[in-house]
PDB file of C-alpha atoms and ligand atoms in Angstrom:
ATOM      1  CA  MET A   1     121.178  98.697  94.841  1.00 42.00           C
ATOM      2  CA  LYS A   2     118.616  96.650  96.677  1.00 51.00           C
ATOM      3  CA  LYS A   3     115.887  94.835  94.858  1.00 63.00           C
ATOM      4  CA  GLU A   4     112.441  95.454  96.390  1.00 91.00           C
ATOM      5  CA  SER A   5     108.797  95.521  95.554  1.00 97.00           C
ATOM      6  CA  LEU A   6     106.655  98.567  94.964  1.00 97.00           C
ATOM      7  CA  VAL A   7     103.338  97.833  96.563  1.00 97.00           C
ATOM      8  CA  SER A   8     102.349 101.126  98.119  1.00 97.00           C
ATOM      9  CA  ILE A   9     103.618 104.761  97.686  1.00 96.00           C
ATOM     10  CA  ASN A  10     104.147 104.570 101.494  1.00 94.00           C
ATOM     11  CA  ASP A  11     106.888 102.067 100.885  1.00 93.00           C
ATOM     12  CA  ILE A  12     109.181 104.707  99.536  1.00 95.00           C
ATOM     13  CA  SER A  13     110.747 107.814 101.253  1.00 97.00           C
ATOM     14  CA  LYS A  14     110.540 111.437 100.188  1.00 98.00           C
ATOM     15  CA  GLU A  15     114.224 111.082  99.063  1.00 98.00           C
ATOM     16  CA  GLU A  16     113.413 107.967  96.992  1.00 97.00           C
ATOM     17  CA  ILE A  17     110.418 109.859  95.420  1.00 98.00           C
ATOM     18  CA  ILE A  18     112.740 112.716  94.369  1.00 98.00           C
ATOM     19  CA  ASP A  19     115.358 110.366  93.033  1.00 97.00           C
ATOM     20  CA  LEU A  20     112.626 108.626  90.943  1.00 98.00           C
ATOM     21  CA  LEU A  21     111.573 111.973  89.557  1.00 98.00           C
ATOM     22  CA  GLU A  22     115.126 112.801  88.543  1.00 98.00           C
ATOM     23  CA  LYS A  23     115.517 109.459  86.885  1.00 98.00           C
ATOM     24  CA  ALA A  24     112.179 110.007  85.044  1.00 98.00           C
ATOM     25  CA  LYS A  25     113.573 113.237  83.716  1.00 98.00           C
ATOM     26  CA  SER A  26     116.717 111.426  82.482  1.00 98.00           C
ATOM     27  CA  PHE A  27     114.666 108.671  80.739  1.00 98.00           C
ATOM     28  CA  GLU A  28     112.566 111.468  79.157  1.00 98.00           C
ATOM     29  CA  GLU A  29     115.735 112.809  77.679  1.00 98.00           C
ATOM     30  CA  ASN A  30     116.770 109.372  76.573  1.00 96.00           C
ATOM     31  CA  PRO A  31     114.227 106.620  76.831  1.00 97.00           C
ATOM     32  CA  ASN A  32     116.177 104.050  74.718  1.00 97.00           C
ATOM     33  CA  ARG A  33     118.786 102.254  76.813  1.00 96.00           C
ATOM     34  CA  ARG A  34     119.487  98.601  76.912  1.00 95.00           C
ATOM     35  CA  VAL A  35     119.865  98.230  80.658  1.00 97.00           C
ATOM     36  CA  LEU A  36     117.281  95.387  80.812  1.00 98.00           C
ATOM     37  CA  GLU A  37     119.098  93.192  78.178  1.00 97.00           C
ATOM     38  CA  GLY A  38     118.624  89.470  79.225  1.00 97.00           C
ATOM     39  CA  LYS A  39     115.877  90.281  81.669  1.00 98.00           C
ATOM     40  CA  VAL A  40     112.303  88.877  81.342  1.00 98.00           C
ATOM     41  CA  ILE A  41     109.344  90.771  82.884  1.00 98.00           C
ATOM     42  CA  ALA A  42     105.746  89.645  83.427  1.00 98.00           C
ATOM     43  CA  THR A  43     102.720  91.787  83.192  1.00 98.00           C
ATOM     44  CA  LEU A  44      99.720  90.056  84.968  1.00 98.00           C
ATOM     45  CA  PHE A  45      96.569  92.052  84.502  1.00 98.00           C
ATOM     46  CA  PHE A  46      93.597  90.588  86.266  1.00 97.00           C
ATOM     47  CA  GLU A  47      91.689  93.850  85.498  1.00 95.00           C
ATOM     48  CA  PRO A  48      91.466  95.817  82.199  1.00 96.00           C
ATOM     49  CA  SER A  49      94.036  98.517  81.452  1.00 97.00           C
ATOM     50  CA  THR A  50      95.165 100.598  78.466  1.00 97.00           C
ATOM     51  CA  ARG A  51      97.780 103.039  79.778  1.00 98.00           C
ATOM     52  CA  THR A  52      99.442 101.251  82.646  1.00 98.00           C
ATOM     53  CA  ARG A  53      99.977  97.929  80.869  1.00 98.00           C
ATOM     54  CA  LEU A  54     101.026  99.479  77.561  1.00 98.00           C
ATOM     55  CA  SER A  55     103.366 102.105  79.074  1.00 98.00           C
ATOM     56  CA  PHE A  56     104.988  99.455  81.353  1.00 98.00           C
ATOM     57  CA  GLU A  57     105.512  97.284  78.364  1.00 98.00           C
ATOM     58  CA  THR A  58     106.839 100.031  76.230  1.00 98.00           C
ATOM     59  CA  ALA A  59     109.177 100.883  78.998  1.00 98.00           C
ATOM     60  CA  VAL A  60     110.533  97.384  79.100  1.00 98.00           C
ATOM     61  CA  ASN A  61     110.863  97.287  75.342  1.00 98.00           C
ATOM     62  CA  ARG A  62     112.646 100.560  75.238  1.00 98.00           C
ATOM     63  CA  LEU A  63     114.985  99.325  77.877  1.00 98.00           C
ATOM     64  CA  GLY A  64     115.940  96.125  75.961  1.00 98.00           C
ATOM     65  CA  GLY A  65     113.963  93.684  78.136  1.00 98.00           C
ATOM     66  CA  ARG A  66     111.366  91.011  77.124  1.00 98.00           C
ATOM     67  CA  ILE A  67     107.738  90.750  78.241  1.00 98.00           C
ATOM     68  CA  ILE A  68     105.550  87.889  78.917  1.00 98.00           C
ATOM     69  CA  GLY A  69     102.102  87.816  80.581  1.00 98.00           C
ATOM     70  CA  PHE A  70      98.398  88.280  80.052  1.00 97.00           C
ATOM     71  CA  SER A  71      96.072  91.233  79.741  1.00 97.00           C
ATOM     72  CA  ASP A  72      92.911  89.111  80.456  1.00 96.00           C
ATOM     73  CA  ALA A  73      93.014  86.780  83.300  1.00 95.00           C
ATOM     74  CA  ALA A  74      90.285  84.723  81.540  1.00 95.00           C
ATOM     75  CA  THR A  75      93.058  83.362  79.287  1.00 95.00           C
ATOM     76  CA  SER A  76      95.080  82.174  82.305  1.00 95.00           C
ATOM     77  CA  SER A  77      94.623  79.198  84.546  1.00 95.00           C
ATOM     78  CA  SER A  78      93.228  81.443  87.269  1.00 95.00           C
ATOM     79  CA  SER A  79      89.891  80.880  85.250  1.00 95.00           C
ATOM     80  CA  LYS A  80      90.318  77.198  86.116  1.00 96.00           C
ATOM     81  CA  GLY A  81      90.546  78.096  89.776  1.00 96.00           C
ATOM     82  CA  GLU A  82      94.314  78.495  90.325  1.00 97.00           C
ATOM     83  CA  SER A  83      94.897  80.647  93.269  1.00 97.00           C
ATOM     84  CA  LEU A  84      96.796  83.918  93.151  1.00 98.00           C
ATOM     85  CA  LYS A  85      99.535  82.282  95.365  1.00 98.00           C
ATOM     86  CA  ASP A  86     100.162  79.403  92.886  1.00 98.00           C
ATOM     87  CA  THR A  87     100.107  81.880  89.897  1.00 98.00           C
ATOM     88  CA  ILE A  88     102.631  84.158  91.451  1.00 98.00           C
ATOM     89  CA  MET A  89     104.816  81.291  92.719  1.00 97.00           C
ATOM     90  CA  MET A  90     104.834  79.782  89.132  1.00 97.00           C
ATOM     91  CA  VAL A  91     105.405  83.009  87.259  1.00 98.00           C
ATOM     92  CA  SER A  92     108.214  84.127  89.693  1.00 97.00           C
ATOM     93  CA  ASN A  93     110.023  80.954  88.595  1.00 97.00           C
ATOM     94  CA  TYR A  94     110.157  82.316  85.132  1.00 98.00           C
ATOM     95  CA  VAL A  95     110.816  86.005  85.321  1.00 98.00           C
ATOM     96  CA  ASP A  96     112.851  88.745  87.005  1.00 98.00           C
ATOM     97  CA  LEU A  97     110.042  91.052  87.819  1.00 98.00           C
ATOM     98  CA  ILE A  98     106.133  90.873  87.965  1.00 98.00           C
ATOM     99  CA  ILE A  99     104.036  93.933  87.287  1.00 98.00           C
ATOM    100  CA  MET A 100     100.441  93.059  88.439  1.00 98.00           C
ATOM    101  CA  ARG A 101      97.094  94.615  88.565  1.00 98.00           C
ATOM    102  CA  HIS A 102      94.304  92.912  90.553  1.00 97.00           C
ATOM    103  CA  TYR A 103      90.713  93.810  91.509  1.00 95.00           C
ATOM    104  CA  LEU A 104      91.374  92.824  95.242  1.00 96.00           C
ATOM    105  CA  GLU A 105      92.722  95.324  97.681  1.00 96.00           C
ATOM    106  CA  GLY A 106      95.885  93.859  99.250  1.00 97.00           C
ATOM    107  CA  ALA A 107      96.439  91.443  96.334  1.00 98.00           C
ATOM    108  CA  ALA A 108      99.832  93.044  95.509  1.00 98.00           C
ATOM    109  CA  ARG A 109     100.958  92.965  99.096  1.00 97.00           C
ATOM    110  CA  TYR A 110     100.157  89.350  99.240  1.00 97.00           C
ATOM    111  CA  ALA A 111     101.852  88.632  95.928  1.00 97.00           C
ATOM    112  CA  SER A 112     105.022  90.356  97.225  1.00 97.00           C
ATOM    113  CA  GLU A 113     105.008  88.071 100.101  1.00 96.00           C
ATOM    114  CA  VAL A 114     104.910  84.835  98.165  1.00 97.00           C
ATOM    115  CA  SER A 115     106.975  85.935  95.068  1.00 97.00           C
ATOM    116  CA  SER A 116     110.686  85.142  94.782  1.00 96.00           C
ATOM    117  CA  VAL A 117     110.950  88.236  92.492  1.00 97.00           C
ATOM    118  CA  PRO A 118     109.958  91.940  93.061  1.00 98.00           C
ATOM    119  CA  ILE A 119     106.297  92.892  92.364  1.00 98.00           C
ATOM    120  CA  ILE A 120     105.246  96.305  91.039  1.00 98.00           C
ATOM    121  CA  ASN A 121     101.587  97.086  91.966  1.00 98.00           C
ATOM    122  CA  ALA A 122      99.820  98.313  88.880  1.00 98.00           C
ATOM    123  CA  GLY A 123      96.635  98.907  90.829  1.00 97.00           C
ATOM    124  CA  ASP A 124      94.856  96.818  93.571  1.00 96.00           C
ATOM    125  CA  GLY A 125      91.249  97.416  93.822  1.00 93.00           C
ATOM    126  CA  ALA A 126      90.350 100.844  95.432  1.00 90.00           C
ATOM    127  CA  ASN A 127      93.604 100.765  97.426  1.00 93.00           C
ATOM    128  CA  GLN A 128      96.839 101.867  95.732  1.00 94.00           C
ATOM    129  CA  HIS A 129      98.303 102.816  92.313  1.00 96.00           C
ATOM    130  CA  PRO A 130     101.822 103.882  93.113  1.00 97.00           C
ATOM    131  CA  SER A 131     103.252 104.028  89.585  1.00 98.00           C
ATOM    132  CA  GLN A 132     100.324 106.256  88.551  1.00 98.00           C
ATOM    133  CA  THR A 133     101.276 108.428  91.599  1.00 98.00           C
ATOM    134  CA  MET A 134     104.858 108.698  90.332  1.00 98.00           C
ATOM    135  CA  LEU A 135     103.721 109.849  86.921  1.00 98.00           C
ATOM    136  CA  ASP A 136     101.301 112.254  88.682  1.00 98.00           C
ATOM    137  CA  LEU A 137     104.141 113.775  90.784  1.00 98.00           C
ATOM    138  CA  TYR A 138     106.297 113.982  87.732  1.00 98.00           C
ATOM    139  CA  SER A 139     103.557 115.756  85.807  1.00 98.00           C
ATOM    140  CA  ILE A 140     102.892 118.123  88.710  1.00 98.00           C
ATOM    141  CA  TYR A 141     106.588 118.869  89.095  1.00 98.00           C
ATOM    142  CA  LYS A 142     107.022 119.513  85.376  1.00 98.00           C
ATOM    143  CA  THR A 143     104.089 121.891  85.148  1.00 98.00           C
ATOM    144  CA  GLN A 144     104.404 123.806  88.517  1.00 98.00           C
ATOM    145  CA  GLY A 145     108.228 123.730  88.749  1.00 98.00           C
ATOM    146  CA  THR A 146     107.833 122.477  92.408  1.00 98.00           C
ATOM    147  CA  LEU A 147     105.835 119.920  94.545  1.00 98.00           C
ATOM    148  CA  GLU A 148     105.856 122.274  97.558  1.00 98.00           C
ATOM    149  CA  ASN A 149     102.818 124.202  98.898  1.00 98.00           C
ATOM    150  CA  LEU A 150     100.273 123.458  96.163  1.00 98.00           C
ATOM    151  CA  ASN A 151      96.608 123.627  96.222  1.00 98.00           C
ATOM    152  CA  ILE A 152      95.339 120.312  94.922  1.00 98.00           C
ATOM    153  CA  THR A 153      91.717 119.939  94.132  1.00 98.00           C
ATOM    154  CA  MET A 154      90.472 116.323  93.700  1.00 98.00           C
ATOM    155  CA  VAL A 155      87.102 115.895  92.049  1.00 98.00           C
ATOM    156  CA  GLY A 156      84.770 112.922  91.562  1.00 95.00           C
ATOM    157  CA  ASP A 157      85.067 109.417  92.924  1.00 94.00           C
ATOM    158  CA  LEU A 158      87.250 110.004  95.987  1.00 96.00           C
ATOM    159  CA  LYS A 159      85.911 106.770  97.656  1.00 93.00           C
ATOM    160  CA  TYR A 160      86.953 104.177  95.161  1.00 91.00           C
ATOM    161  CA  GLY A 161      89.537 106.139  93.186  1.00 91.00           C
ATOM    162  CA  ARG A 162      92.909 104.415  94.078  1.00 93.00           C
ATOM    163  CA  THR A 163      94.863 107.139  92.194  1.00 96.00           C
ATOM    164  CA  VAL A 164      93.667 109.882  94.548  1.00 97.00           C
ATOM    165  CA  HIS A 165      94.421 107.751  97.588  1.00 96.00           C
ATOM    166  CA  SER A 166      98.091 107.175  96.446  1.00 96.00           C
ATOM    167  CA  LEU A 167      98.544 110.750  95.393  1.00 98.00           C
ATOM    168  CA  LEU A 168      97.237 112.166  98.767  1.00 98.00           C
ATOM    169  CA  GLN A 169      99.744 110.048 100.612  1.00 97.00           C
ATOM    170  CA  ALA A 170     102.662 110.891  98.352  1.00 98.00           C
ATOM    171  CA  MET A 171     101.956 114.630  98.487  1.00 98.00           C
ATOM    172  CA  SER A 172     102.036 114.562 102.346  1.00 97.00           C
ATOM    173  CA  HIS A 173     105.825 115.135 102.005  1.00 98.00           C
ATOM    174  CA  PHE A 174     105.309 118.582 100.249  1.00 98.00           C
ATOM    175  CA  HIS A 175     102.854 120.549 102.355  1.00 98.00           C
ATOM    176  CA  PRO A 176      99.795 120.552 100.238  1.00 98.00           C
ATOM    177  CA  THR A 177      96.347 122.026 100.739  1.00 98.00           C
ATOM    178  CA  PHE A 178      93.676 119.613  99.498  1.00 98.00           C
ATOM    179  CA  HIS A 179      90.046 120.323  98.402  1.00 98.00           C
ATOM    180  CA  PHE A 180      87.914 117.273  98.025  1.00 98.00           C
ATOM    181  CA  VAL A 181      84.848 117.687  95.665  1.00 98.00           C
ATOM    182  CA  ALA A 182      82.543 114.680  95.922  1.00 96.00           C
ATOM    183  CA  PRO A 183      78.928 113.761  96.485  1.00 93.00           C
ATOM    184  CA  ASP A 184      78.207 112.211  99.794  1.00 92.00           C
ATOM    185  CA  GLU A 185      78.320 108.651  98.304  1.00 90.00           C
ATOM    186  CA  LEU A 186      81.870 109.124  97.031  1.00 93.00           C
ATOM    187  CA  LYS A 187      83.523 111.121  99.685  1.00 96.00           C
ATOM    188  CA  MET A 188      87.155 110.757 100.620  1.00 97.00           C
ATOM    189  CA  PRO A 189      87.227 107.740 103.031  1.00 97.00           C
ATOM    190  CA  GLN A 190      87.766 108.521 106.669  1.00 98.00           C
ATOM    191  CA  GLU A 191      91.176 106.807 106.821  1.00 97.00           C
ATOM    192  CA  TYR A 192      92.651 109.345 104.352  1.00 97.00           C
ATOM    193  CA  LYS A 193      91.098 112.238 106.259  1.00 98.00           C
ATOM    194  CA  ILE A 194      92.664 110.954 109.494  1.00 98.00           C
ATOM    195  CA  PHE A 195      95.954 110.611 107.528  1.00 97.00           C
ATOM    196  CA  CYS A 196      95.765 114.291 106.615  1.00 98.00           C
ATOM    197  CA  ASP A 197      95.011 115.247 110.240  1.00 98.00           C
ATOM    198  CA  GLU A 198      98.014 113.166 111.447  1.00 98.00           C
ATOM    199  CA  HIS A 199     100.243 114.904 108.829  1.00 97.00           C
ATOM    200  CA  ASN A 200      98.840 118.513 109.638  1.00 98.00           C
ATOM    201  CA  ILE A 201      97.589 118.790 105.998  1.00 98.00           C
ATOM    202  CA  PRO A 202      94.743 121.088 105.626  1.00 98.00           C
ATOM    203  CA  TYR A 203      91.700 119.800 103.688  1.00 98.00           C
ATOM    204  CA  TYR A 204      88.349 121.125 102.785  1.00 98.00           C
ATOM    205  CA  GLU A 205      85.345 119.126 101.588  1.00 98.00           C
ATOM    206  CA  HIS A 206      82.795 120.427  99.080  1.00 98.00           C
ATOM    207  CA  ARG A 207      79.651 118.989  97.375  1.00 96.00           C
ATOM    208  CA  GLU A 208      79.446 121.705  94.799  1.00 96.00           C
ATOM    209  CA  PHE A 209      81.998 121.788  91.875  1.00 97.00           C
ATOM    210  CA  SER A 210      82.041 125.638  91.885  1.00 97.00           C
ATOM    211  CA  GLU A 211      84.231 128.120  89.918  1.00 96.00           C
ATOM    212  CA  GLU A 212      85.369 129.416  93.460  1.00 97.00           C
ATOM    213  CA  VAL A 213      86.903 126.077  94.124  1.00 97.00           C
ATOM    214  CA  ILE A 214      88.417 125.834  90.605  1.00 98.00           C
ATOM    215  CA  ASN A 215      89.774 129.331  90.646  1.00 98.00           C
ATOM    216  CA  GLN A 216      92.078 128.800  93.717  1.00 98.00           C
ATOM    217  CA  ALA A 217      93.580 125.446  92.415  1.00 98.00           C
ATOM    218  CA  ASP A 218      97.056 124.870  91.059  1.00 98.00           C
ATOM    219  CA  ILE A 219      96.092 121.316  90.167  1.00 98.00           C
ATOM    220  CA  LEU A 220      92.612 120.049  89.257  1.00 98.00           C
ATOM    221  CA  TYR A 221      92.724 116.374  89.502  1.00 98.00           C
ATOM    222  CA  MET A 222      89.536 115.014  87.860  1.00 98.00           C
ATOM    223  CA  THR A 223      88.502 111.327  88.329  1.00 97.00           C
ATOM    224  CA  ARG A 224      86.004 108.892  86.758  1.00 92.00           C
ATOM    225  CA  VAL A 225      83.186 107.332  88.781  1.00 91.00           C
ATOM    226  CA  GLN A 226      84.514 103.790  89.039  1.00 84.00           C
ATOM    227  CA  ARG A 227      81.488 101.841  87.836  1.00 85.00           C
ATOM    228  CA  GLU A 228      83.315  98.513  88.400  1.00 85.00           C
ATOM    229  CA  ARG A 229      83.597  99.095  92.222  1.00 84.00           C
ATOM    230  CA  PHE A 230      79.815  99.606  92.843  1.00 85.00           C
ATOM    231  CA  THR A 231      77.847  96.699  94.315  1.00 85.00           C
ATOM    232  CA  ASP A 232      74.588  98.747  93.704  1.00 86.00           C
ATOM    233  CA  LEU A 233      74.382  99.841  89.986  1.00 86.00           C
ATOM    234  CA  MET A 234      71.456 102.087  90.912  1.00 86.00           C
ATOM    235  CA  GLU A 235      73.791 104.154  93.053  1.00 84.00           C
ATOM    236  CA  TYR A 236      76.251 104.328  90.192  1.00 85.00           C
ATOM    237  CA  GLU A 237      73.428 105.635  87.906  1.00 84.00           C
ATOM    238  CA  ARG A 238      72.567 108.324  90.462  1.00 84.00           C
ATOM    239  CA  VAL A 239      76.172 109.600  90.730  1.00 84.00           C
ATOM    240  CA  LYS A 240      77.783 108.912  87.357  1.00 86.00           C
ATOM    241  CA  ASN A 241      77.335 112.315  85.876  1.00 85.00           C
ATOM    242  CA  VAL A 242      77.599 114.370  89.129  1.00 88.00           C
ATOM    243  CA  TYR A 243      80.482 116.690  87.904  1.00 94.00           C
ATOM    244  CA  ILE A 244      81.403 117.592  84.377  1.00 96.00           C
ATOM    245  CA  LEU A 245      84.248 120.056  83.638  1.00 98.00           C
ATOM    246  CA  HIS A 246      83.487 122.336  80.744  1.00 98.00           C
ATOM    247  CA  ASN A 247      85.999 124.722  79.152  1.00 98.00           C
ATOM    248  CA  SER A 248      84.064 127.727  80.137  1.00 98.00           C
ATOM    249  CA  MET A 249      84.373 126.827  83.828  1.00 98.00           C
ATOM    250  CA  LEU A 250      88.289 127.355  83.561  1.00 98.00           C
ATOM    251  CA  ALA A 251      87.896 130.954  82.476  1.00 98.00           C
ATOM    252  CA  GLY A 252      88.867 132.465  85.870  1.00 98.00           C
ATOM    253  CA  SER A 253      91.392 129.814  86.789  1.00 98.00           C
ATOM    254  CA  LYS A 254      95.014 130.498  87.848  1.00 98.00           C
ATOM    255  CA  PRO A 255      97.494 130.792  84.927  1.00 98.00           C
ATOM    256  CA  ASN A 256      99.480 127.862  86.292  1.00 98.00           C
ATOM    257  CA  LEU A 257      96.456 125.684  86.701  1.00 98.00           C
ATOM    258  CA  ARG A 258      96.743 122.251  85.093  1.00 98.00           C
ATOM    259  CA  VAL A 259      93.910 119.730  84.771  1.00 98.00           C
ATOM    260  CA  LEU A 260      94.954 116.259  85.335  1.00 98.00           C
ATOM    261  CA  HIS A 261      93.169 113.029  85.113  1.00 98.00           C
ATOM    262  CA  PRO A 262      94.583 109.498  85.352  1.00 98.00           C
ATOM    263  CA  LEU A 263      92.314 108.382  82.481  1.00 97.00           C
ATOM    264  CA  PRO A 264      90.208 106.723  81.128  1.00 95.00           C
ATOM    265  CA  ARG A 265      87.623 109.508  81.207  1.00 95.00           C
ATOM    266  CA  VAL A 266      84.044 108.746  80.579  1.00 92.00           C
ATOM    267  CA  ASN A 267      82.238 112.084  80.569  1.00 91.00           C
ATOM    268  CA  GLU A 268      83.612 114.050  83.568  1.00 96.00           C
ATOM    269  CA  ILE A 269      85.771 116.254  81.267  1.00 98.00           C
ATOM    270  CA  ALA A 270      83.994 117.658  78.260  1.00 97.00           C
ATOM    271  CA  TYR A 271      85.887 117.423  74.878  1.00 98.00           C
ATOM    272  CA  ASP A 272      85.920 121.205  74.686  1.00 98.00           C
ATOM    273  CA  VAL A 273      88.590 121.252  77.501  1.00 98.00           C
ATOM    274  CA  ASP A 274      91.103 119.161  75.437  1.00 98.00           C
ATOM    275  CA  ASP A 275      92.299 122.290  73.374  1.00 98.00           C
ATOM    276  CA  ASN A 276      92.748 124.410  76.488  1.00 98.00           C
ATOM    277  CA  PRO A 277      96.460 124.745  77.194  1.00 98.00           C
ATOM    278  CA  LYS A 278      95.597 123.929  80.843  1.00 98.00           C
ATOM    279  CA  ALA A 279      94.533 120.408  79.950  1.00 98.00           C
ATOM    280  CA  TYR A 280      97.518 118.247  80.653  1.00 98.00           C
ATOM    281  CA  TYR A 281      95.969 114.666  80.864  1.00 98.00           C
ATOM    282  CA  PHE A 282      97.371 113.264  77.625  1.00 98.00           C
ATOM    283  CA  GLN A 283     100.949 114.605  78.381  1.00 98.00           C
ATOM    284  CA  GLN A 284     100.357 113.121  81.876  1.00 98.00           C
ATOM    285  CA  ALA A 285      99.828 109.742  80.395  1.00 98.00           C
ATOM    286  CA  LYS A 286     102.928 110.042  78.186  1.00 98.00           C
ATOM    287  CA  ASN A 287     104.979 110.827  81.383  1.00 98.00           C
ATOM    288  CA  GLY A 288     103.980 107.392  82.545  1.00 98.00           C
ATOM    289  CA  LEU A 289     106.441 105.931  80.246  1.00 98.00           C
ATOM    290  CA  PHE A 290     109.460 107.745  81.816  1.00 98.00           C
ATOM    291  CA  ALA A 291     108.197 107.399  85.482  1.00 98.00           C
ATOM    292  CA  ARG A 292     107.743 103.620  84.807  1.00 98.00           C
ATOM    293  CA  GLN A 293     111.213 103.230  83.362  1.00 98.00           C
ATOM    294  CA  ALA A 294     112.530 104.868  86.532  1.00 98.00           C
ATOM    295  CA  ILE A 295     110.467 102.547  88.748  1.00 98.00           C
ATOM    296  CA  ILE A 296     111.449  99.426  86.926  1.00 98.00           C
ATOM    297  CA  CYS A 297     115.100 100.217  87.297  1.00 98.00           C
ATOM    298  CA  LYS A 298     114.681 100.953  90.916  1.00 97.00           C
ATOM    299  CA  VAL A 299     112.983  97.703  91.867  1.00 97.00           C
ATOM    300  CA  LEU A 300     115.486  95.683  89.822  1.00 97.00           C
ATOM    301  CA  GLY A 301     118.256  97.502  91.558  1.00 95.00           C
ATOM    302  CA  ILE A 302     119.707  98.836  88.261  1.00 95.00           C
ATOM    303  CA  ASP A 303     121.708 101.966  88.684  1.00 89.00           C
ATOM    304  CA  VAL A 304     121.132 103.947  85.457  1.00 85.00           C
ATOM    305  CA  ASP A 305     123.680 106.595  86.357  1.00 75.00           C
TER     306      ASP A 305
HETATM  307  N1   CP B 401      95.352 105.432  84.652  1.00 64.27           N
HETATM  308  C1   CP B 401      95.193 104.121  84.502  1.00 64.27           C
HETATM  309  O1   CP B 401      95.474 103.252  85.437  1.00 64.27           O
HETATM  310  O2   CP B 401      94.709 103.783  83.249  1.00 64.27           O
HETATM  311  P1   CP B 401      94.464 102.307  82.726  1.00 64.27           P
HETATM  312  O3   CP B 401      93.368 101.648  83.583  1.00 64.27           O
HETATM  313  O4   CP B 401      94.147 102.425  81.240  1.00 64.27           O
HETATM  314  O5   CP B 401      95.696 101.512  82.942  1.00 64.27           O
END
């Protein structure tokens, strides 16, 4: 198998996505396999993370590999002014794979161009989060039994939320209908709406988070308003509490509806939703371990079958 970076969900085909989902299922059945014995993997996180970093590191540990890296760039020489290029060229001398999160859009692509080892993009600014998308697809497939012909409702910060951008593009293979619920300030960017038009994907935009919108959804994909991406904090204050999902709002929803959220949540899902069987966000985060085991093996060219 070829070794290659995973920078964008658009880098992989529908067949590769399906293969990764099958491998994630296999890892869920047996997550402890020593296929990374002798490999060293770096996690370079220039932005904070809980799930992505810890699930990637757990994935490596369960596969018998070793981890180096940093969770806070302030402890690395980038705080002394070292460039991303020099950092990546140095770290790629030491390891077999780099998993990187960066606040700049395009940073992962750039890193993949200067690195001598594959890069997995663990999130670059408001652009892409392909490993999150793989765990989202795995979660959707597990809960719906299919990825085809689903009504996906995305709610909240559709402007800065990289998870919705990656998910929209990945779902384009599977004939979705999208509903975008956002205030004017956080609407789905034009480039993603053009992408939908080019792929004949129907989408509907809403300002109101109504029960009518909730009741036709198969997947309700809630997102956090991304405070760290606002240049004007007054604008953040205006929109931060714009949509809050309460348990009572799910009363008329479809039996197969599942509520997803990439997490962390701030207050966009009330705690009373957590005990509803339709709330799936914690299982979704757990699925990240298996999806990331599959991704690591793919980019390292390790055939687990
Ligand atoms: N979903 C996600 O990327 O979470 P973290 O920021 O905690 O990694």
